[in-house]
mmCIF file of N, CA and C in Angstrom:
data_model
loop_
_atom_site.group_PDB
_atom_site.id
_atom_site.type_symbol
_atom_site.label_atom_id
_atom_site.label_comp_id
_atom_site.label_asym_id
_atom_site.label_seq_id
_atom_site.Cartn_x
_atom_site.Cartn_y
_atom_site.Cartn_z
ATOM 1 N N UNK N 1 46.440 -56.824 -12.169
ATOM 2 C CA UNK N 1 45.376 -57.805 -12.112
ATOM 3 C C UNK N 1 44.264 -57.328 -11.186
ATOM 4 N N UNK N 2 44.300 -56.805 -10.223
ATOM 5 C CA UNK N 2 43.788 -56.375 -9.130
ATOM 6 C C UNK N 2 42.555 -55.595 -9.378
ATOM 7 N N UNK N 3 43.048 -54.242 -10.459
ATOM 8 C CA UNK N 3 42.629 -52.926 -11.156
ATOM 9 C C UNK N 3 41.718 -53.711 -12.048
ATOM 10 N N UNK N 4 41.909 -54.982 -12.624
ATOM 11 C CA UNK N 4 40.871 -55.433 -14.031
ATOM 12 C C UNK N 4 39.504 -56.156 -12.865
ATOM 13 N N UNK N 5 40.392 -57.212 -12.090
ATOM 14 C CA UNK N 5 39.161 -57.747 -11.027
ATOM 15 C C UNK N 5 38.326 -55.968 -10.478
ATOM 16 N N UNK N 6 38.538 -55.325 -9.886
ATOM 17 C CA UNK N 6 37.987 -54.332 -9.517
ATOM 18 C C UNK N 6 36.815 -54.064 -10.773
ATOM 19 N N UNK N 7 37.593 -53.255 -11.155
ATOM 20 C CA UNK N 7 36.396 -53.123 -12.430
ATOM 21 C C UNK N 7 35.583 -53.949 -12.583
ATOM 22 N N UNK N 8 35.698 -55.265 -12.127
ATOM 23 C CA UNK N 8 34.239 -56.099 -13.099
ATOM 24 C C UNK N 8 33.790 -56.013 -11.632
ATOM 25 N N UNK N 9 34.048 -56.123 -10.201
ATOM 26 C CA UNK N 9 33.520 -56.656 -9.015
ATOM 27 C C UNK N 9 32.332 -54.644 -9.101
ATOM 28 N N UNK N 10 33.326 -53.610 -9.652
ATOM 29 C CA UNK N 10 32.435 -52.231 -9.713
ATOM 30 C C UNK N 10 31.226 -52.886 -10.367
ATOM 31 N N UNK N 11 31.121 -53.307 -11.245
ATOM 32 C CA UNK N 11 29.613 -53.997 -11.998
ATOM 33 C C UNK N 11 29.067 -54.199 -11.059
ATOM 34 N N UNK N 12 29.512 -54.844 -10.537
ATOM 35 C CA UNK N 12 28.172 -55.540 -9.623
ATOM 36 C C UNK N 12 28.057 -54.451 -8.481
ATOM 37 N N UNK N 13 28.928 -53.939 -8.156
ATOM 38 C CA UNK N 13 28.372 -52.919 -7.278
ATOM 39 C C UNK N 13 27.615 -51.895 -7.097
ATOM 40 N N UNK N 14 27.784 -51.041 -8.842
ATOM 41 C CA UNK N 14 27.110 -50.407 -9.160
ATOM 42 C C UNK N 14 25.693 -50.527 -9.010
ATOM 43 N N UNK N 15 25.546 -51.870 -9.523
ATOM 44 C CA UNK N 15 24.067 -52.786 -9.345
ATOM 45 C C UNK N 15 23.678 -52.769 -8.332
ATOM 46 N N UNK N 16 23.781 -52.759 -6.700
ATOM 47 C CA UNK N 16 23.760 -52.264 -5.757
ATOM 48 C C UNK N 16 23.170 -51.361 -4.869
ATOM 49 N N UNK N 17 23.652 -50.125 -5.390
ATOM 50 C CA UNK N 17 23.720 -48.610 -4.997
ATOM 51 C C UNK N 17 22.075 -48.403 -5.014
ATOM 52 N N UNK N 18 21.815 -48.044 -4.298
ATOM 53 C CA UNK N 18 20.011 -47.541 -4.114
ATOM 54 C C UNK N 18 20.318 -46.076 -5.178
ATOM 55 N N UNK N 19 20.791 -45.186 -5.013
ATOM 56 C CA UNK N 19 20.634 -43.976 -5.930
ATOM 57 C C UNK N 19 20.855 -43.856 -6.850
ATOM 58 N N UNK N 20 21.903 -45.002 -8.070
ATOM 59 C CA UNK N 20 22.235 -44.914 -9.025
ATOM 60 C C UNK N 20 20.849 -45.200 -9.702
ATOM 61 N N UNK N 21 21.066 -44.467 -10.898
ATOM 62 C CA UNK N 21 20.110 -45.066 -12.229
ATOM 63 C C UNK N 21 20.330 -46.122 -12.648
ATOM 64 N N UNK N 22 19.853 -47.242 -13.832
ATOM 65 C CA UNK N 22 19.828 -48.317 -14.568
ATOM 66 C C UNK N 22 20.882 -47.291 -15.352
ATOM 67 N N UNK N 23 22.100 -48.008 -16.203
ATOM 68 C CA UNK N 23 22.619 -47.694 -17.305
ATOM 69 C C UNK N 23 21.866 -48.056 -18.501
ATOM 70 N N UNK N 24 21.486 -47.063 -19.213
ATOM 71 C CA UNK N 24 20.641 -47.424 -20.134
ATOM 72 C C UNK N 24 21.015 -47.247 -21.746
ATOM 73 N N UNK N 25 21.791 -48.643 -22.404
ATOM 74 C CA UNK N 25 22.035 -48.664 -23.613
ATOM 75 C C UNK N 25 21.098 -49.280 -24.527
ATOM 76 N N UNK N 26 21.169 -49.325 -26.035
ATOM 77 C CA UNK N 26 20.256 -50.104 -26.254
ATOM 78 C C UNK N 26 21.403 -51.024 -27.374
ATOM 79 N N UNK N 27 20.558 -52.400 -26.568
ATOM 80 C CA UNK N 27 20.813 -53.812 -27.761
ATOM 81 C C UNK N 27 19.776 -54.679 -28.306
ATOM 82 N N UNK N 28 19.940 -55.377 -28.923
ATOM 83 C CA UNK N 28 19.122 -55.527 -29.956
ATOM 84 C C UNK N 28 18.768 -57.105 -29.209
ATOM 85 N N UNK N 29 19.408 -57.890 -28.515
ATOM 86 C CA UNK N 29 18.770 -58.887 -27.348
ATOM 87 C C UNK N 29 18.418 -58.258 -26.186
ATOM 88 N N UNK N 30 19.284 -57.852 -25.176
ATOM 89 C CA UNK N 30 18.575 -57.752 -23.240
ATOM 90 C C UNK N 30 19.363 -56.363 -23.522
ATOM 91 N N UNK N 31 18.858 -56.048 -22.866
ATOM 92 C CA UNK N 31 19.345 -54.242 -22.723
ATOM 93 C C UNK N 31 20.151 -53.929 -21.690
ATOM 94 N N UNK N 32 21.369 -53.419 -22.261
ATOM 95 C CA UNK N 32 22.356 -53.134 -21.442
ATOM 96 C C UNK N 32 22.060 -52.322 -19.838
ATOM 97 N N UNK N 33 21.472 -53.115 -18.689
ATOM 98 C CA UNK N 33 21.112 -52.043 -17.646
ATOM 99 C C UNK N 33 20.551 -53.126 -16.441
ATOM 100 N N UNK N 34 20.922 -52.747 -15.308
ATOM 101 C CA UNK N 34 21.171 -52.954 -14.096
ATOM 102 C C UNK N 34 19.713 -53.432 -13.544
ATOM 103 N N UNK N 35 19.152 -54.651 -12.852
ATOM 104 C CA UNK N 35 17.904 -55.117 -12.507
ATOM 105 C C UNK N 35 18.274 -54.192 -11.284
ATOM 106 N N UNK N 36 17.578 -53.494 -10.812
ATOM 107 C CA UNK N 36 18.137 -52.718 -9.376
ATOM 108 C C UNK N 36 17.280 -52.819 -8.355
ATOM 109 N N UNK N 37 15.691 -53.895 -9.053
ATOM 110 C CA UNK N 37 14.985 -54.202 -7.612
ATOM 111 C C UNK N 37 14.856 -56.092 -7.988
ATOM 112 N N UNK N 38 16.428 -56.445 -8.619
ATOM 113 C CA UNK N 38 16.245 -58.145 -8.427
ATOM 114 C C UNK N 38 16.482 -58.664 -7.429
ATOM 115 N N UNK N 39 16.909 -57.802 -6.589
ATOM 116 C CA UNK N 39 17.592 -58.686 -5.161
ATOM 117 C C UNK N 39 16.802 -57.957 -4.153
ATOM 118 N N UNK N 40 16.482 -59.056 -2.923
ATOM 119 C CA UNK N 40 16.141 -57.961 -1.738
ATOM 120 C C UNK N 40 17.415 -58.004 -0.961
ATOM 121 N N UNK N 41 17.202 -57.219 -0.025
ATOM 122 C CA UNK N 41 18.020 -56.581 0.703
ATOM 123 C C UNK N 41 19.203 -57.727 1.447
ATOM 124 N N UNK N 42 18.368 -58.533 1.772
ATOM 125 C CA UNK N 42 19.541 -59.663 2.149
ATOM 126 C C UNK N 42 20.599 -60.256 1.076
ATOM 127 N N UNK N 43 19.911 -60.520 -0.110
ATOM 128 C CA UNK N 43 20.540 -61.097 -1.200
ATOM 129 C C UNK N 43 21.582 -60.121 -1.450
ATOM 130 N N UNK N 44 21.398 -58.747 -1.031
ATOM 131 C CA UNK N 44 22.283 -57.804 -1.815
ATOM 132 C C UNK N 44 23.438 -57.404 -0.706
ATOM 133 N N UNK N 45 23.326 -57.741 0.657
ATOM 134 C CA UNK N 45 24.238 -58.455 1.561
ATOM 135 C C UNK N 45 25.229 -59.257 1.371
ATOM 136 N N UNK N 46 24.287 -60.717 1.041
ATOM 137 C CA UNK N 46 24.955 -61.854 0.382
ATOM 138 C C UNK N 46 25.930 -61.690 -1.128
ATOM 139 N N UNK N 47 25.502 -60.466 -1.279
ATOM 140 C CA UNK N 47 26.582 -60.167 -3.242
ATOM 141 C C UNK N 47 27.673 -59.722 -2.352
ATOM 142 N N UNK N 48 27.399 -58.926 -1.741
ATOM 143 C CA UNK N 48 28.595 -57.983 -1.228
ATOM 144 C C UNK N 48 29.637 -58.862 -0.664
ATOM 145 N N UNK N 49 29.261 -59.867 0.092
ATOM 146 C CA UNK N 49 30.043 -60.743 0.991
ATOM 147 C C UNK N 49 30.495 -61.504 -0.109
ATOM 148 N N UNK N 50 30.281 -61.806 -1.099
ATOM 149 C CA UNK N 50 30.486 -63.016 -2.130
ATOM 150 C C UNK N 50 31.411 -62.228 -3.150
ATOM 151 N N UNK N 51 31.527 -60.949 -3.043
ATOM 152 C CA UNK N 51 32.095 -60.154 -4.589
ATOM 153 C C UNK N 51 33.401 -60.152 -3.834
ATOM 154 N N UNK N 52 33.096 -59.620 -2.440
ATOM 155 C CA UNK N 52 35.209 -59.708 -1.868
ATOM 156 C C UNK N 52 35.454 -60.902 -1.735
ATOM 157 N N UNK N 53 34.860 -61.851 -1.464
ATOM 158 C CA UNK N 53 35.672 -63.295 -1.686
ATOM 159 C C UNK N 53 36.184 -63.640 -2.705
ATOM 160 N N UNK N 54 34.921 -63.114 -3.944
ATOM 161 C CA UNK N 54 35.507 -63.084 -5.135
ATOM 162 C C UNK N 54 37.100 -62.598 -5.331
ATOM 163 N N UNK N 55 37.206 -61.551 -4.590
ATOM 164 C CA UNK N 55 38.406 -60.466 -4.897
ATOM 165 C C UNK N 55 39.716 -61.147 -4.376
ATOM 166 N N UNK N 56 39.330 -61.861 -3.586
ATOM 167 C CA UNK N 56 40.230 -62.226 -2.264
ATOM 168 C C UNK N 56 40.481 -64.019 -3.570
ATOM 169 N N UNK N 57 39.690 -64.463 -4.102
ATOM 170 C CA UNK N 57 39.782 -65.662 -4.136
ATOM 171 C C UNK N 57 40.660 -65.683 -5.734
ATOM 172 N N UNK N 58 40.612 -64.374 -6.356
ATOM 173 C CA UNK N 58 41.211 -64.568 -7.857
ATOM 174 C C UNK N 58 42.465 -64.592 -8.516
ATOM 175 N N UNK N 59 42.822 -65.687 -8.821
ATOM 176 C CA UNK N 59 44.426 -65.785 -8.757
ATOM 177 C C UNK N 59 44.903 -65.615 -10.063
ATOM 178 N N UNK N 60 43.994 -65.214 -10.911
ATOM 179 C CA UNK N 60 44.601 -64.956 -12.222
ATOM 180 C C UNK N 60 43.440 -64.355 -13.020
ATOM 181 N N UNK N 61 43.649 -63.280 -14.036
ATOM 182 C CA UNK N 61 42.632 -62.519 -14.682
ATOM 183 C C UNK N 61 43.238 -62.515 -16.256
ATOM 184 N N UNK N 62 42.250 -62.803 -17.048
ATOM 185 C CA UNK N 62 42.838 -63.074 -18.443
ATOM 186 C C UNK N 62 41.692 -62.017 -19.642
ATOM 187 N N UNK N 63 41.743 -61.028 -19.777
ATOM 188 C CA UNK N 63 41.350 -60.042 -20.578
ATOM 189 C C UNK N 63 40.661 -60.801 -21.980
ATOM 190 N N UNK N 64 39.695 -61.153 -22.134
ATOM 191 C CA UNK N 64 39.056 -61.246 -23.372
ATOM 192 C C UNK N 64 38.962 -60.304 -24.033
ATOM 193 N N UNK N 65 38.678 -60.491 -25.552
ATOM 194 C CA UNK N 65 37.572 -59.326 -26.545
ATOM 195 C C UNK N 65 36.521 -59.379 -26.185
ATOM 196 N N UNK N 66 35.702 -60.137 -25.423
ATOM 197 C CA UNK N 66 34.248 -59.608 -24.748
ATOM 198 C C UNK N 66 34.315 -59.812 -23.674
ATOM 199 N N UNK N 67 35.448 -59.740 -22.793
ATOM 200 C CA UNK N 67 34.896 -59.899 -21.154
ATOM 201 C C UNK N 67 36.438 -60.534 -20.611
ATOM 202 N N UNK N 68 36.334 -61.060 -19.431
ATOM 203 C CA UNK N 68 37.256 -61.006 -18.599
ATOM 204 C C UNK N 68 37.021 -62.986 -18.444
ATOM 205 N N UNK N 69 38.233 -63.448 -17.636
ATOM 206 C CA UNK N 69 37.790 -64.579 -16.729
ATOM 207 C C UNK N 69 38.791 -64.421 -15.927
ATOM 208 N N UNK N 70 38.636 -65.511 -14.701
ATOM 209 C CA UNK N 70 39.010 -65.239 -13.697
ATOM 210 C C UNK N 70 39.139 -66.690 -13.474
ATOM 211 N N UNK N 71 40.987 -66.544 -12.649
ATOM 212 C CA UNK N 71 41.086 -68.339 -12.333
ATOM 213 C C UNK N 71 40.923 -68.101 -10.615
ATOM 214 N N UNK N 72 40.292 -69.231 -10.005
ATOM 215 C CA UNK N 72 40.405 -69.564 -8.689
ATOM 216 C C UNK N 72 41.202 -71.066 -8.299
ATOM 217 N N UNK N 73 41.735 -71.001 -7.557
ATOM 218 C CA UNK N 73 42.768 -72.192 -6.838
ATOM 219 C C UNK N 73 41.494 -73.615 -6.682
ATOM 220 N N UNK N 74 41.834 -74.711 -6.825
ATOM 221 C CA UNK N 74 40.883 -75.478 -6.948
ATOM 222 C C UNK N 74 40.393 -75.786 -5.808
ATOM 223 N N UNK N 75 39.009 -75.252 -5.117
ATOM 224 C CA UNK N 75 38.508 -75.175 -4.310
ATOM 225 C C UNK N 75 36.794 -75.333 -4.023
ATOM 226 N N UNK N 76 36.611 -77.058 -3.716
ATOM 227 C CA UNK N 76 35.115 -77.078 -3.675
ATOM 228 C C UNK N 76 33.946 -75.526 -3.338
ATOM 229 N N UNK N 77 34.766 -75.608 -1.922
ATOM 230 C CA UNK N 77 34.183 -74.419 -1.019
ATOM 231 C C UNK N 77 33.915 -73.221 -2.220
ATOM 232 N N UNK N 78 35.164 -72.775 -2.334
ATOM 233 C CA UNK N 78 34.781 -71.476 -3.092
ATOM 234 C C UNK N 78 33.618 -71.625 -4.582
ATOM 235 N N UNK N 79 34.153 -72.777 -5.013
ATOM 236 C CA UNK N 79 33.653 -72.799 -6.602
ATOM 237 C C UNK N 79 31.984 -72.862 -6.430
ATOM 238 N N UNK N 80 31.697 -73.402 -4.741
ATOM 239 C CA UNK N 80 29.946 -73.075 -4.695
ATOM 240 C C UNK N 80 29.962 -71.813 -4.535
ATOM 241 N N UNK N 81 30.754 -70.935 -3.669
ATOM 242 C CA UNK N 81 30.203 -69.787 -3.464
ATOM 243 C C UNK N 81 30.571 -68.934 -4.982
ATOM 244 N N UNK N 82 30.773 -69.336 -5.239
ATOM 245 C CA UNK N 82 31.382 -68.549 -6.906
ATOM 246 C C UNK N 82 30.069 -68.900 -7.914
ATOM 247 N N UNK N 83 29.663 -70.112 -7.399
ATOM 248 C CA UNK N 83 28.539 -70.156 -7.923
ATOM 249 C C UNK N 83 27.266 -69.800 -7.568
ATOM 250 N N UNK N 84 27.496 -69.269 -6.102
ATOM 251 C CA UNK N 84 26.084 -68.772 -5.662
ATOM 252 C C UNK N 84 26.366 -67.199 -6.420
ATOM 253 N N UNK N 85 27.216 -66.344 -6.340
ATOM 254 C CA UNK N 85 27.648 -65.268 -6.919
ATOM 255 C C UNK N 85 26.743 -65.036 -8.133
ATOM 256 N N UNK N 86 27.314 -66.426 -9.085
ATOM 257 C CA UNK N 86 26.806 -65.684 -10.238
ATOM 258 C C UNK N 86 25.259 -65.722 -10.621
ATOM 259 N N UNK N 87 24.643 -66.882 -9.862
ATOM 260 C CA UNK N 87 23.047 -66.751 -9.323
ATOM 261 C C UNK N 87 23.129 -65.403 -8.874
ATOM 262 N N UNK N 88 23.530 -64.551 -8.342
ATOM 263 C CA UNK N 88 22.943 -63.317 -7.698
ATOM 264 C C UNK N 88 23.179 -62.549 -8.943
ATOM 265 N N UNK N 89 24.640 -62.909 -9.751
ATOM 266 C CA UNK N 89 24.659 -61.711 -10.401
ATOM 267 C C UNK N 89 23.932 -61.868 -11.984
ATOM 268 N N UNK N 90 23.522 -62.783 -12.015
ATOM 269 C CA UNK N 90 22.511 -63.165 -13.542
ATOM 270 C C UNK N 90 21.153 -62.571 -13.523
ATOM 271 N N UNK N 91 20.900 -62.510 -12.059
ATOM 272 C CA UNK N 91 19.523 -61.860 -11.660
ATOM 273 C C UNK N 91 19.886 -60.449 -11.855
ATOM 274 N N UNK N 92 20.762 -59.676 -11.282
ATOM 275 C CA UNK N 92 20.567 -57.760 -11.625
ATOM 276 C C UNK N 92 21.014 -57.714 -12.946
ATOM 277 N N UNK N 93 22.163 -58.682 -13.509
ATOM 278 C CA UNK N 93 22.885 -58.147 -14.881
ATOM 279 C C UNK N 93 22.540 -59.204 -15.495
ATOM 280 N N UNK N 94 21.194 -59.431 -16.112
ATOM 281 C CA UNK N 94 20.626 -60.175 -17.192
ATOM 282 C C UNK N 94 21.168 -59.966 -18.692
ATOM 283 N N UNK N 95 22.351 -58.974 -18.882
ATOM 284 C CA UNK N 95 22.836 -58.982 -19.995
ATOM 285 C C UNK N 95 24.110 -59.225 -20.289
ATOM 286 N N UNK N 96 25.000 -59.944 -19.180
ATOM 287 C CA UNK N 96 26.234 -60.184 -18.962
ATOM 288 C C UNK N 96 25.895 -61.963 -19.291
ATOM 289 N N UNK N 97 26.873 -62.489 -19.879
ATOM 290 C CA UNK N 97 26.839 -64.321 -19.546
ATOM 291 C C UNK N 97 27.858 -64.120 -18.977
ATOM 292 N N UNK N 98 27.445 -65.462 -18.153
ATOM 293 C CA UNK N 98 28.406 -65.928 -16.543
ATOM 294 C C UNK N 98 28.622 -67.606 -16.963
ATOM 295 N N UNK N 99 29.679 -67.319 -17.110
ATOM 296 C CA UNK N 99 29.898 -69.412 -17.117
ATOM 297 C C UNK N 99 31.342 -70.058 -16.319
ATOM 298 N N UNK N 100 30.775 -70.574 -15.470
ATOM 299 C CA UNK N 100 31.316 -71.088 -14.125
ATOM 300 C C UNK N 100 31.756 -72.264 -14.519
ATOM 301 N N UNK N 101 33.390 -72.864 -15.005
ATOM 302 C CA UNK N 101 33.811 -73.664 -15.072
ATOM 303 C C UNK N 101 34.897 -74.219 -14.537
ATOM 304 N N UNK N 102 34.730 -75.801 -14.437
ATOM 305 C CA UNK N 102 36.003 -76.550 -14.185
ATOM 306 C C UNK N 102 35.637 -77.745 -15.324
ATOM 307 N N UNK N 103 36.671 -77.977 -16.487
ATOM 308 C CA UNK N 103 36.988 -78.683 -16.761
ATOM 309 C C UNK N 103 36.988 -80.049 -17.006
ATOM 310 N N UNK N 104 36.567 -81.181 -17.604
ATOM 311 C CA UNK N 104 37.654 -82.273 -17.698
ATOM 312 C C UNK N 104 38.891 -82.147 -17.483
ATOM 313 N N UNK N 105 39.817 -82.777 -16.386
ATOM 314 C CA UNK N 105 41.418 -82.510 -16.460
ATOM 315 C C UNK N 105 41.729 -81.386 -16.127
ATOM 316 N N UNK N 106 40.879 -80.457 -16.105
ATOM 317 C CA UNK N 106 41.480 -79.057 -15.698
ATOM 318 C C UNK N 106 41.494 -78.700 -14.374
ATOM 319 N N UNK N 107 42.862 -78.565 -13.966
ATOM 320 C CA UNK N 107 43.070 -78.745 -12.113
ATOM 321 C C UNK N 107 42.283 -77.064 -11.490
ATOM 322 N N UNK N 108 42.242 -76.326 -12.353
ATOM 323 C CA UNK N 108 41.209 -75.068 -11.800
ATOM 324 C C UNK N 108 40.086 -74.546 -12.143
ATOM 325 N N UNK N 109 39.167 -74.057 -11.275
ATOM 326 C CA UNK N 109 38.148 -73.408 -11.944
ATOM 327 C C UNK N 109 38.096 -72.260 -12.580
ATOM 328 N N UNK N 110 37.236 -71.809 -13.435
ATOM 329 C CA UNK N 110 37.029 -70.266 -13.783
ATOM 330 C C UNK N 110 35.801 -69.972 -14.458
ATOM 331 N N UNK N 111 35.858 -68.708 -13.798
ATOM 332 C CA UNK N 111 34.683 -67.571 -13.999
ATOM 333 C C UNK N 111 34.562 -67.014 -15.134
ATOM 334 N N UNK N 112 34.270 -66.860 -16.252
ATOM 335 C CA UNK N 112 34.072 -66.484 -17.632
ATOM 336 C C UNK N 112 33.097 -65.321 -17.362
ATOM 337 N N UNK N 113 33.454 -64.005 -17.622
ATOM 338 C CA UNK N 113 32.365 -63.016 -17.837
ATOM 339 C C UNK N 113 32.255 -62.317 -19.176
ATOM 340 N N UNK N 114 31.271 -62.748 -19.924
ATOM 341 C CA UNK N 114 31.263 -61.662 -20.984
ATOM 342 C C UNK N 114 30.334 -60.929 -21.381
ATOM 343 N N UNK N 115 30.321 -59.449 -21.886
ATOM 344 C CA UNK N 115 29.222 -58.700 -22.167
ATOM 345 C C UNK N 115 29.348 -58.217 -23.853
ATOM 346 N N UNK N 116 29.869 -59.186 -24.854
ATOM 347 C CA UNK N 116 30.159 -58.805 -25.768
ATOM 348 C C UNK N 116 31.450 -58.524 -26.392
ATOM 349 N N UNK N 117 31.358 -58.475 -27.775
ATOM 350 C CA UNK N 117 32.594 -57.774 -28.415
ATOM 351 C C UNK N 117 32.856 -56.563 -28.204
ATOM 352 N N UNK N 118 34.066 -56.236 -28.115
ATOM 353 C CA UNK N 118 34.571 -54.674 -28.032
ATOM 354 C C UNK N 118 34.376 -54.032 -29.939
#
């Protein structure tokens, strides 16, 4: 579980990195590639601090055909900062959907990430 959270928290890190390039694919809506001057420098502080909480906060990872989700323990606290997260991360990865849910009846939240069909 750990190895799949990693991988998606690398997304956003990648996004990050001052020296990396934009990944540059092409799609036929938003183009597969990294906003790399959406955040200033504080905001990109604030990802970093918010992506290991992320890491720290995910108690279950469920493999989609287009993407991943992620359960968190039902937790006001976190589910804002989970939601400030994906405000940061909608801004560099404008081609990922992020949908931040809890439920009717549903005693947990979760993070839905998808970038498509495989």
């Amino acid at each position: 579980m750990e190895n799949i959270a990693t991988a998606i928290i690398a997304l956003g890190a990648a996004c990050s990195s001052d020296d990396k390039q934009p990944a540059m694919e092409t799609s036929r809506e938003i183009p597969i590639a990294c906003v790399l001057s959406a955040l200033t420098a504080e905001q990109r502080e604030r990802e970093v601090v918010l992506l290991e909480e992320h890491l720290r906060s995910v108690r279950e990872v469920k493999e989609q055909n287009d993407g991943y989700s992620f359960r968190y323990d039902p937790d006001m606290s976190v589910f804002g900062r989970m939601a400030e997260l994906v405000a940061l991360e909608h801004r560099c990865c404008p081609f990922l959907d992020f949908q931040l849910q809890w439920g009717h009846g549903a005693s947990d939240p979760w993070l839905h990430i998808r970038g498509g069909a495989r």
